[in-house]
Amino acid sequence: MNIKNLFNEKEVVFSFEIFPPKQESKIDIIYNTLEELKDLKPDFISVTYGAGGSLSKNMTCEISSVVKKKYGIEALAHLTCINSTKTQVDYILNNLKESGIENILALRGDIPSNYDGISEFNYASDLISHIKKRNDFNIVGACYPEGHLNTVDLDTEFKILKKKQDSGATHLISQLFFDNEYFYNFLDKTNEYNIDIPIQAGIMPVINTKQIKRIVSLCGAKLPKKFIKIMNKYEYNPEALRDAGIAYAIEQIIDLISSGVDGVHLYTMNNAYVAKRISTNIFSILDTINNCEKVIN
Ligand code: FAD
């Protein structure tokens, strides 16, 4: 199924992101996680590509295929292009097609330390145009409500997003953020640049302090005062910190849903327990909203 259709059918599209284990021998770990996630019936599950190290790249196609065929949940396979040749990219695209995958999140990927500046693909929009030519896949792109770490200026960033849309992306998924105001300001700006494809908000529940430090160093997301206070208060109480992290994510999502966002993409970090607690809360709220709308109509 082409996941772009979900945005016409659903009030709010709710999806999960998982990542392959670093070693192929540990693939069972992700299948155990999926066993638990499947009952939550997300609208789709995305599978990262090489985010935890290049060894895991081979598993993206296999896991996406299991998500779709075994669990009957639509899959979105991530694919990065920097430092890859067209032949390498086509090989992966052929594998994805043969495995029945219909949706790809087309990314540049982070610049590797050994990168010599010469690549057949320099930016995500190059990959989007390349995939579009084949006419085989629905294409999704990434966006950054607080700006990408390499951003020169925000005007350029929005022009680049418009280019992703014009090259064939049918929806965007955002980088994680902890302050919804950044996302709302970002949405206002996308209107100014005529970006009108659906945009899903990326939310990551933070459940331990090590994770927070890593995330901030990797993507530069700013931490609001309220968030820092909570994290400091429960620094030495892991259970309380986990519960506070879950509560914070739920509060963020409720606010986003109330503000009419197109969708929410939950970075599950392969933690089925956390995903379950958040989803159960969100689904009951979504049910209430849907019932209220039925009564009003
Ligand atoms: P681009 O859109 O190409 O942007 C990269 C930088 O180049 C930006 O600073 C942009 O302003 C600039 N730029 C883009 N086009 C041009 C142009 N034409 N001219 C000049 N400058 C330009 N990484 C992984 O390795 N694996 C994953 O599975 C993965 N999944 C992700 C999922 C989401 C939802 C997000 C938000 C990120 C993900 N990433 C993943 C991280 C991503 O690969 C990095 O953030 C990467 O640095 C940028 O990728 P991009 O596709 O956004 O690149």
mmCIF file of C-alpha atoms and ligand atoms in Angstrom:
data_model
loop_
_atom_site.group_PDB
_atom_site.id
_atom_site.type_symbol
_atom_site.label_atom_id
_atom_site.label_comp_id
_atom_site.label_asym_id
_atom_site.label_seq_id
_atom_site.Cartn_x
_atom_site.Cartn_y
_atom_site.Cartn_z
ATOM 1 C CA MET A 1 0.000 0.000 0.000
ATOM 2 C CA ASN A 2 1.166 3.469 -0.817
ATOM 3 C CA ILE A 3 1.313 5.190 2.571
ATOM 4 C CA LYS A 4 0.513 8.596 1.082
ATOM 5 C CA ASN A 5 -3.130 7.419 0.920
ATOM 6 C CA LEU A 6 -3.230 7.117 4.718
ATOM 7 C CA PHE A 7 -3.265 10.899 5.010
ATOM 8 C CA ASN A 8 -6.591 11.059 3.142
ATOM 9 C CA GLU A 9 -8.108 8.247 5.195
ATOM 10 C CA LYS A 10 -6.980 9.095 8.736
ATOM 11 C CA GLU A 11 -7.416 12.043 11.054
ATOM 12 C CA VAL A 12 -3.865 11.467 12.370
ATOM 13 C CA VAL A 13 -1.384 8.980 10.892
ATOM 14 C CA PHE A 14 0.500 7.221 13.711
ATOM 15 C CA SER A 15 3.670 5.282 12.861
ATOM 16 C CA PHE A 16 6.674 3.669 14.536
ATOM 17 C CA GLU A 17 10.359 3.633 13.706
ATOM 18 C CA ILE A 18 12.583 0.666 14.503
ATOM 19 C CA PHE A 19 16.238 -0.013 13.768
ATOM 20 C CA PRO A 20 18.038 -3.256 12.855
ATOM 21 C CA PRO A 21 20.455 -4.625 15.461
ATOM 22 C CA LYS A 22 24.132 -3.818 14.935
ATOM 23 C CA GLN A 23 24.960 -7.474 14.260
ATOM 24 C CA GLU A 24 23.078 -9.773 11.919
ATOM 25 C CA SER A 25 23.357 -12.595 14.480
ATOM 26 C CA LYS A 26 21.140 -10.571 16.838
ATOM 27 C CA ILE A 27 18.267 -10.193 14.368
ATOM 28 C CA ASP A 28 15.942 -12.166 16.680
ATOM 29 C CA ILE A 29 15.940 -9.211 19.072
ATOM 30 C CA ILE A 30 14.081 -7.075 16.550
ATOM 31 C CA TYR A 31 11.638 -9.851 15.736
ATOM 32 C CA ASN A 32 10.809 -10.181 19.426
ATOM 33 C CA THR A 33 10.194 -6.421 19.535
ATOM 34 C CA LEU A 34 7.955 -6.659 16.459
ATOM 35 C CA GLU A 35 5.948 -9.468 18.078
ATOM 36 C CA GLU A 36 5.034 -6.967 20.794
ATOM 37 C CA LEU A 37 4.553 -3.952 18.531
ATOM 38 C CA LYS A 38 2.241 -5.708 16.059
ATOM 39 C CA ASP A 39 -0.790 -5.654 18.387
ATOM 40 C CA LEU A 40 -0.601 -1.856 18.563
ATOM 41 C CA LYS A 41 -1.453 -1.761 14.845
ATOM 42 C CA PRO A 42 0.480 1.364 13.844
ATOM 43 C CA ASP A 43 -0.366 2.768 10.401
ATOM 44 C CA PHE A 44 3.118 1.843 9.226
ATOM 45 C CA ILE A 45 6.518 0.902 10.606
ATOM 46 C CA SER A 46 9.704 2.427 9.235
ATOM 47 C CA VAL A 47 13.033 0.572 9.350
ATOM 48 C CA THR A 48 16.262 2.587 9.481
ATOM 49 C CA TYR A 49 19.216 2.025 7.150
ATOM 50 C CA GLY A 50 22.756 1.955 8.498
ATOM 51 C CA ALA A 51 21.900 4.333 11.334
ATOM 52 C CA GLY A 52 23.466 1.989 13.906
ATOM 53 C CA GLY A 53 26.497 1.121 11.735
ATOM 54 C CA SER A 54 26.964 -0.074 8.165
ATOM 55 C CA LEU A 55 26.727 -3.773 9.094
ATOM 56 C CA SER A 56 23.006 -3.381 9.751
ATOM 57 C CA LYS A 57 22.318 -2.050 6.202
ATOM 58 C CA ASN A 58 21.666 -5.521 4.807
ATOM 59 C CA MET A 59 18.884 -6.089 7.315
ATOM 60 C CA THR A 60 16.655 -3.140 6.380
ATOM 61 C CA CYS A 61 15.104 -4.904 3.400
ATOM 62 C CA GLU A 62 14.643 -8.198 5.248
ATOM 63 C CA ILE A 63 13.043 -6.608 8.327
ATOM 64 C CA SER A 64 10.796 -4.338 6.205
ATOM 65 C CA SER A 65 9.611 -7.401 4.331
ATOM 66 C CA VAL A 66 8.789 -9.232 7.590
ATOM 67 C CA VAL A 67 6.902 -6.168 8.887
ATOM 68 C CA LYS A 68 4.766 -6.224 5.774
ATOM 69 C CA LYS A 69 4.358 -9.916 4.991
ATOM 70 C CA LYS A 70 4.337 -11.537 8.423
ATOM 71 C CA TYR A 71 2.626 -8.816 10.439
ATOM 72 C CA GLY A 72 0.499 -7.224 7.731
ATOM 73 C CA ILE A 73 1.698 -3.729 8.675
ATOM 74 C CA GLU A 74 2.799 -1.404 5.877
ATOM 75 C CA ALA A 75 6.574 -0.890 5.822
ATOM 76 C CA LEU A 76 8.662 2.169 5.029
ATOM 77 C CA ALA A 77 12.286 1.252 4.269
ATOM 78 C CA HIS A 78 14.887 3.977 4.878
ATOM 79 C CA LEU A 79 17.684 4.364 2.318
ATOM 80 C CA THR A 80 20.696 6.684 2.382
ATOM 81 C CA CYS A 81 22.767 7.622 -0.678
ATOM 82 C CA ILE A 82 25.913 9.529 0.263
ATOM 83 C CA ASN A 83 29.025 7.607 -0.805
ATOM 84 C CA SER A 84 26.917 5.097 -2.798
ATOM 85 C CA THR A 85 27.078 4.594 -6.541
ATOM 86 C CA LYS A 86 23.963 4.443 -8.722
ATOM 87 C CA THR A 87 24.685 0.740 -9.274
ATOM 88 C CA GLN A 88 24.716 0.103 -5.514
ATOM 89 C CA VAL A 89 21.517 2.095 -4.998
ATOM 90 C CA ASP A 90 19.797 0.288 -7.883
ATOM 91 C CA TYR A 91 20.808 -3.073 -6.424
ATOM 92 C CA ILE A 92 19.059 -2.164 -3.153
ATOM 93 C CA LEU A 93 16.029 -0.730 -4.947
ATOM 94 C CA ASN A 94 15.699 -3.967 -6.938
ATOM 95 C CA ASN A 95 15.871 -6.006 -3.717
ATOM 96 C CA LEU A 96 13.227 -3.816 -2.093
ATOM 97 C CA LYS A 97 10.952 -4.150 -5.100
ATOM 98 C CA GLU A 98 11.370 -7.927 -5.212
ATOM 99 C CA SER A 99 10.524 -8.043 -1.494
ATOM 100 C CA GLY A 100 7.262 -6.183 -2.124
ATOM 101 C CA ILE A 101 8.293 -2.925 -0.423
ATOM 102 C CA GLU A 102 6.386 0.048 -1.839
ATOM 103 C CA ASN A 103 7.553 2.956 0.330
ATOM 104 C CA ILE A 104 11.046 4.426 0.754
ATOM 105 C CA LEU A 105 12.321 7.184 3.035
ATOM 106 C CA ALA A 106 14.990 8.710 0.787
ATOM 107 C CA LEU A 107 17.854 10.261 2.750
ATOM 108 C CA ARG A 108 21.306 11.636 2.130
ATOM 109 C CA GLY A 109 22.714 10.112 5.342
ATOM 110 C CA ASP A 110 25.384 11.655 7.529
ATOM 111 C CA ILE A 111 28.697 12.455 5.838
ATOM 112 C CA PRO A 112 31.090 9.583 6.700
ATOM 113 C CA SER A 113 34.516 10.447 8.116
ATOM 114 C CA ASN A 114 36.261 8.837 5.092
ATOM 115 C CA TYR A 115 34.154 10.803 2.573
ATOM 116 C CA ASP A 116 36.287 12.315 -0.183
ATOM 117 C CA GLY A 117 33.603 14.714 -1.425
ATOM 118 C CA ILE A 118 32.918 12.757 -4.604
ATOM 119 C CA SER A 119 29.599 10.926 -4.796
ATOM 120 C CA GLU A 120 27.049 10.130 -7.463
ATOM 121 C CA PHE A 121 24.447 11.412 -4.995
ATOM 122 C CA ASN A 122 25.178 14.541 -2.975
ATOM 123 C CA TYR A 123 21.785 15.240 -1.455
ATOM 124 C CA ALA A 124 18.536 13.473 -0.614
ATOM 125 C CA SER A 125 16.807 15.271 -3.503
ATOM 126 C CA ASP A 126 19.242 13.523 -5.938
ATOM 127 C CA LEU A 127 18.124 10.163 -4.552
ATOM 128 C CA ILE A 128 14.444 11.177 -4.653
ATOM 129 C CA SER A 129 14.752 12.132 -8.361
ATOM 130 C CA HIS A 130 16.561 8.867 -9.095
ATOM 131 C CA ILE A 131 13.905 6.716 -7.374
ATOM 132 C CA LYS A 132 11.088 8.731 -8.953
ATOM 133 C CA LYS A 133 12.367 7.897 -12.455
ATOM 134 C CA ARG A 134 11.764 4.178 -11.820
ATOM 135 C CA ASN A 135 8.114 4.778 -10.923
ATOM 136 C CA ASP A 136 8.209 1.789 -8.542
ATOM 137 C CA PHE A 137 8.003 3.388 -5.101
ATOM 138 C CA ASN A 138 6.206 5.979 -3.034
ATOM 139 C CA ILE A 139 8.886 8.361 -1.733
ATOM 140 C CA VAL A 140 9.098 10.081 1.662
ATOM 141 C CA GLY A 141 11.647 12.721 2.764
ATOM 142 C CA ALA A 142 13.103 13.992 6.036
ATOM 143 C CA CYS A 143 12.715 17.499 7.476
ATOM 144 C CA TYR A 144 14.173 19.419 10.404
ATOM 145 C CA PRO A 145 11.951 21.746 12.467
ATOM 146 C CA GLU A 146 15.013 23.181 14.252
ATOM 147 C CA GLY A 147 17.142 23.202 11.088
ATOM 148 C CA HIS A 148 19.634 20.541 9.989
ATOM 149 C CA LEU A 149 23.056 20.604 11.684
ATOM 150 C CA ASN A 150 24.692 21.557 8.331
ATOM 151 C CA THR A 151 22.098 24.218 7.534
ATOM 152 C CA VAL A 152 23.593 27.364 6.074
ATOM 153 C CA ASP A 153 20.405 29.403 6.456
ATOM 154 C CA LEU A 154 16.725 28.629 6.919
ATOM 155 C CA ASP A 155 15.644 30.128 3.597
ATOM 156 C CA THR A 156 17.888 27.616 1.783
ATOM 157 C CA GLU A 157 16.566 24.816 3.985
ATOM 158 C CA PHE A 158 12.942 25.511 2.961
ATOM 159 C CA LYS A 159 13.922 25.784 -0.718
ATOM 160 C CA ILE A 160 15.574 22.361 -0.349
ATOM 161 C CA LEU A 161 12.393 20.949 1.168
ATOM 162 C CA LYS A 162 10.363 22.363 -1.701
ATOM 163 C CA LYS A 163 12.839 20.646 -4.041
ATOM 164 C CA LYS A 164 12.197 17.337 -2.237
ATOM 165 C CA GLN A 165 8.470 17.819 -2.820
ATOM 166 C CA ASP A 166 8.953 18.816 -6.474
ATOM 167 C CA SER A 167 11.303 15.860 -7.051
ATOM 168 C CA GLY A 168 8.644 13.394 -5.925
ATOM 169 C CA ALA A 169 8.403 13.133 -2.121
ATOM 170 C CA THR A 170 4.754 12.672 -1.129
ATOM 171 C CA HIS A 171 5.183 13.293 2.582
ATOM 172 C CA LEU A 172 7.835 14.333 5.110
ATOM 173 C CA ILE A 173 8.836 12.965 8.506
ATOM 174 C CA SER A 174 10.465 15.341 10.948
ATOM 175 C CA GLN A 175 13.554 15.038 13.065
ATOM 176 C CA LEU A 176 12.689 14.604 16.748
ATOM 177 C CA PHE A 177 12.059 17.717 18.829
ATOM 178 C CA PHE A 178 11.106 18.380 22.440
ATOM 179 C CA ASP A 179 9.468 21.781 22.071
ATOM 180 C CA ASN A 180 6.342 21.737 19.891
ATOM 181 C CA GLU A 181 6.652 25.470 19.200
ATOM 182 C CA TYR A 182 9.567 24.729 16.838
ATOM 183 C CA PHE A 183 7.319 22.371 14.886
ATOM 184 C CA TYR A 184 4.413 24.845 14.691
ATOM 185 C CA ASN A 185 6.718 27.661 13.491
ATOM 186 C CA PHE A 186 8.217 25.251 10.971
ATOM 187 C CA LEU A 187 4.739 24.342 9.631
ATOM 188 C CA ASP A 188 3.889 28.053 9.230
ATOM 189 C CA LYS A 189 7.077 28.514 7.210
ATOM 190 C CA THR A 190 6.370 25.504 4.958
ATOM 191 C CA ASN A 191 3.124 27.238 3.930
ATOM 192 C CA GLU A 192 5.098 30.310 2.871
ATOM 193 C CA TYR A 193 7.261 28.121 0.598
ATOM 194 C CA ASN A 194 4.252 26.268 -0.891
ATOM 195 C CA ILE A 195 5.192 22.975 0.669
ATOM 196 C CA ASP A 196 1.819 21.281 0.923
ATOM 197 C CA ILE A 197 2.558 17.567 1.332
ATOM 198 C CA PRO A 198 1.673 16.032 4.753
ATOM 199 C CA ILE A 199 4.310 16.386 7.496
ATOM 200 C CA GLN A 200 4.562 13.921 10.369
ATOM 201 C CA ALA A 201 5.990 15.090 13.677
ATOM 202 C CA GLY A 202 8.865 12.936 14.973
ATOM 203 C CA ILE A 203 8.630 12.236 18.702
ATOM 204 C CA MET A 204 11.177 10.362 20.748
ATOM 205 C CA PRO A 205 10.389 9.347 24.316
ATOM 206 C CA VAL A 206 13.555 9.941 26.333
ATOM 207 C CA ILE A 207 13.901 7.420 29.102
ATOM 208 C CA ASN A 208 17.470 7.718 30.320
ATOM 209 C CA THR A 209 20.068 10.458 30.719
ATOM 210 C CA LYS A 210 22.723 8.769 28.546
ATOM 211 C CA GLN A 211 20.202 8.747 25.687
ATOM 212 C CA ILE A 212 19.479 12.492 26.079
ATOM 213 C CA LYS A 213 23.158 13.439 25.839
ATOM 214 C CA ARG A 214 23.622 11.255 22.750
ATOM 215 C CA ILE A 215 20.551 12.642 20.992
ATOM 216 C CA VAL A 216 21.442 16.253 21.633
ATOM 217 C CA SER A 217 24.975 15.720 20.316
ATOM 218 C CA LEU A 218 23.703 13.885 17.213
ATOM 219 C CA CYS A 219 20.849 16.096 16.083
ATOM 220 C CA GLY A 220 21.149 19.303 18.088
ATOM 221 C CA ALA A 221 17.548 19.248 19.397
ATOM 222 C CA LYS A 222 17.067 21.931 22.039
ATOM 223 C CA LEU A 223 15.841 20.876 25.455
ATOM 224 C CA PRO A 224 13.126 23.093 26.976
ATOM 225 C CA LYS A 225 13.556 24.204 30.631
ATOM 226 C CA LYS A 226 10.612 22.068 31.720
ATOM 227 C CA PHE A 227 12.217 18.977 30.185
ATOM 228 C CA ILE A 228 15.620 19.656 31.801
ATOM 229 C CA LYS A 229 13.942 20.131 35.194
ATOM 230 C CA ILE A 230 12.192 16.763 34.940
ATOM 231 C CA MET A 231 15.352 14.988 33.814
ATOM 232 C CA ASN A 232 17.421 16.551 36.631
ATOM 233 C CA LYS A 233 14.810 15.713 39.237
ATOM 234 C CA TYR A 234 14.757 12.000 38.380
ATOM 235 C CA GLU A 235 18.384 11.604 37.284
ATOM 236 C CA TYR A 236 19.088 8.947 39.928
ATOM 237 C CA ASN A 237 15.711 7.223 39.782
ATOM 238 C CA PRO A 238 15.602 5.251 36.490
ATOM 239 C CA GLU A 239 11.981 4.119 36.826
ATOM 240 C CA ALA A 240 10.700 7.593 37.626
ATOM 241 C CA LEU A 241 12.812 9.029 34.796
ATOM 242 C CA ARG A 242 11.344 6.495 32.345
ATOM 243 C CA ASP A 243 7.791 7.287 33.466
ATOM 244 C CA ALA A 244 8.458 11.020 33.264
ATOM 245 C CA GLY A 245 9.919 10.584 29.752
ATOM 246 C CA ILE A 246 6.823 8.662 28.668
ATOM 247 C CA ALA A 247 4.514 11.280 30.214
ATOM 248 C CA TYR A 248 6.420 14.092 28.475
ATOM 249 C CA ALA A 249 6.115 12.373 25.076
ATOM 250 C CA ILE A 250 2.384 11.742 25.604
ATOM 251 C CA GLU A 251 1.850 15.407 26.515
ATOM 252 C CA GLN A 252 3.733 16.495 23.385
ATOM 253 C CA ILE A 253 1.664 14.157 21.189
ATOM 254 C CA ILE A 254 -1.684 15.239 22.677
ATOM 255 C CA ASP A 255 -0.767 18.855 22.042
ATOM 256 C CA LEU A 256 0.222 18.019 18.447
ATOM 257 C CA ILE A 257 -2.998 16.086 17.792
ATOM 258 C CA SER A 258 -5.074 18.911 19.276
ATOM 259 C CA SER A 259 -3.296 21.314 16.945
ATOM 260 C CA GLY A 260 -4.321 19.243 13.921
ATOM 261 C CA VAL A 261 -1.004 17.728 12.796
ATOM 262 C CA ASP A 262 -1.076 15.300 9.858
ATOM 263 C CA GLY A 263 0.663 12.556 11.771
ATOM 264 C CA VAL A 264 3.020 11.480 14.528
ATOM 265 C CA HIS A 265 6.060 9.236 13.971
ATOM 266 C CA LEU A 266 7.267 7.596 17.179
ATOM 267 C CA TYR A 267 10.979 6.839 17.424
ATOM 268 C CA THR A 268 10.471 3.663 19.469
ATOM 269 C CA MET A 269 14.195 2.940 19.981
ATOM 270 C CA ASN A 270 13.063 -0.713 19.722
ATOM 271 C CA ASN A 271 11.526 -0.384 23.181
ATOM 272 C CA ALA A 272 8.151 -2.127 22.910
ATOM 273 C CA TYR A 273 7.208 -1.396 26.539
ATOM 274 C CA VAL A 274 7.546 2.368 26.041
ATOM 275 C CA ALA A 275 5.822 2.276 22.645
ATOM 276 C CA LYS A 276 2.932 0.339 24.180
ATOM 277 C CA ARG A 277 2.420 2.759 27.062
ATOM 278 C CA ILE A 278 2.448 5.763 24.749
ATOM 279 C CA SER A 279 0.239 4.193 22.072
ATOM 280 C CA THR A 280 -2.398 2.978 24.524
ATOM 281 C CA ASN A 281 -2.810 6.515 25.836
ATOM 282 C CA ILE A 282 -2.820 8.096 22.400
ATOM 283 C CA PHE A 283 -5.253 5.583 20.892
ATOM 284 C CA SER A 284 -7.809 6.195 23.647
ATOM 285 C CA ILE A 285 -7.525 9.943 23.018
ATOM 286 C CA LEU A 286 -7.867 9.453 19.260
ATOM 287 C CA ASP A 287 -10.984 7.295 19.864
ATOM 288 C CA THR A 288 -12.517 10.043 21.996
ATOM 289 C CA ILE A 289 -11.769 12.666 19.320
ATOM 290 C CA ASN A 290 -13.264 10.464 16.583
ATOM 291 C CA ASN A 291 -16.403 9.755 18.661
ATOM 292 C CA CYS A 292 -16.836 13.470 19.446
ATOM 293 C CA GLU A 293 -16.593 14.272 15.741
ATOM 294 C CA LYS A 294 -19.227 11.653 14.939
ATOM 295 C CA VAL A 295 -21.581 13.238 17.517
ATOM 296 C CA ILE A 296 -20.936 16.768 16.171
ATOM 297 C CA ASN A 297 -21.534 15.650 12.570
HETATM 298 P P1 FAD B 1 19.439 16.447 2.716
HETATM 299 O O1 FAD B 1 18.010 16.798 2.594
HETATM 300 O O2 FAD B 1 20.199 16.173 1.483
HETATM 301 O O3 FAD B 1 20.138 17.613 3.548
HETATM 302 C C1 FAD B 1 21.458 17.473 4.066
HETATM 303 C C2 FAD B 1 22.116 18.844 4.192
HETATM 304 O O4 FAD B 1 22.449 19.311 2.896
HETATM 305 C C3 FAD B 1 21.216 19.894 4.820
HETATM 306 O O5 FAD B 1 22.010 20.744 5.604
HETATM 307 C C4 FAD B 1 20.665 20.629 3.624
HETATM 308 O O6 FAD B 1 20.391 21.976 3.960
HETATM 309 C C5 FAD B 1 21.797 20.533 2.619
HETATM 310 N N1 FAD B 1 21.309 20.438 1.228
HETATM 311 C C6 FAD B 1 20.382 19.578 0.747
HETATM 312 N N2 FAD B 1 20.200 19.761 -0.585
HETATM 313 C C7 FAD B 1 21.046 20.750 -0.947
HETATM 314 C C8 FAD B 1 21.332 21.395 -2.186
HETATM 315 N N3 FAD B 1 20.732 21.040 -3.328
HETATM 316 N N4 FAD B 1 22.270 22.379 -2.186
HETATM 317 C C9 FAD B 1 22.916 22.742 -1.051
HETATM 318 N N5 FAD B 1 22.670 22.164 0.167
HETATM 319 C C10 FAD B 1 21.753 21.186 0.213
HETATM 320 N N6 FAD B 1 20.347 8.482 8.812
HETATM 321 C C11 FAD B 1 20.764 7.222 8.498
HETATM 322 O O7 FAD B 1 21.968 6.993 8.302
HETATM 323 N N7 FAD B 1 19.878 6.178 8.420
HETATM 324 C C12 FAD B 1 18.549 6.350 8.634
HETATM 325 O O8 FAD B 1 17.779 5.392 8.556
HETATM 326 C C13 FAD B 1 18.065 7.655 8.954
HETATM 327 N N8 FAD B 1 16.752 7.894 9.156
HETATM 328 C C14 FAD B 1 16.315 9.182 9.387
HETATM 329 C C15 FAD B 1 14.940 9.422 9.535
HETATM 330 C C16 FAD B 1 14.462 10.724 9.742
HETATM 331 C C17 FAD B 1 12.959 10.949 9.868
HETATM 332 C C18 FAD B 1 15.386 11.805 9.843
HETATM 333 C C19 FAD B 1 14.881 13.199 10.097
HETATM 334 C C20 FAD B 1 16.740 11.568 9.718
HETATM 335 C C21 FAD B 1 17.233 10.274 9.477
HETATM 336 N N9 FAD B 1 18.589 10.001 9.307
HETATM 337 C C22 FAD B 1 19.032 8.721 9.027
HETATM 338 C C23 FAD B 1 19.582 11.081 9.464
HETATM 339 C C24 FAD B 1 19.906 11.757 8.109
HETATM 340 O O9 FAD B 1 20.529 10.831 7.245
HETATM 341 C C25 FAD B 1 20.835 12.926 8.410
HETATM 342 O O10 FAD B 1 20.166 13.928 9.117
HETATM 343 C C26 FAD B 1 21.568 13.507 7.206
HETATM 344 O O11 FAD B 1 22.630 14.334 7.669
HETATM 345 C C27 FAD B 1 20.688 14.353 6.293
HETATM 346 O O12 FAD B 1 19.862 13.583 5.527
HETATM 347 P P2 FAD B 1 18.717 14.299 4.619
HETATM 348 O O13 FAD B 1 18.098 13.234 3.843
HETATM 349 O O14 FAD B 1 17.858 15.157 5.440
HETATM 350 O O15 FAD B 1 19.669 15.197 3.682
#
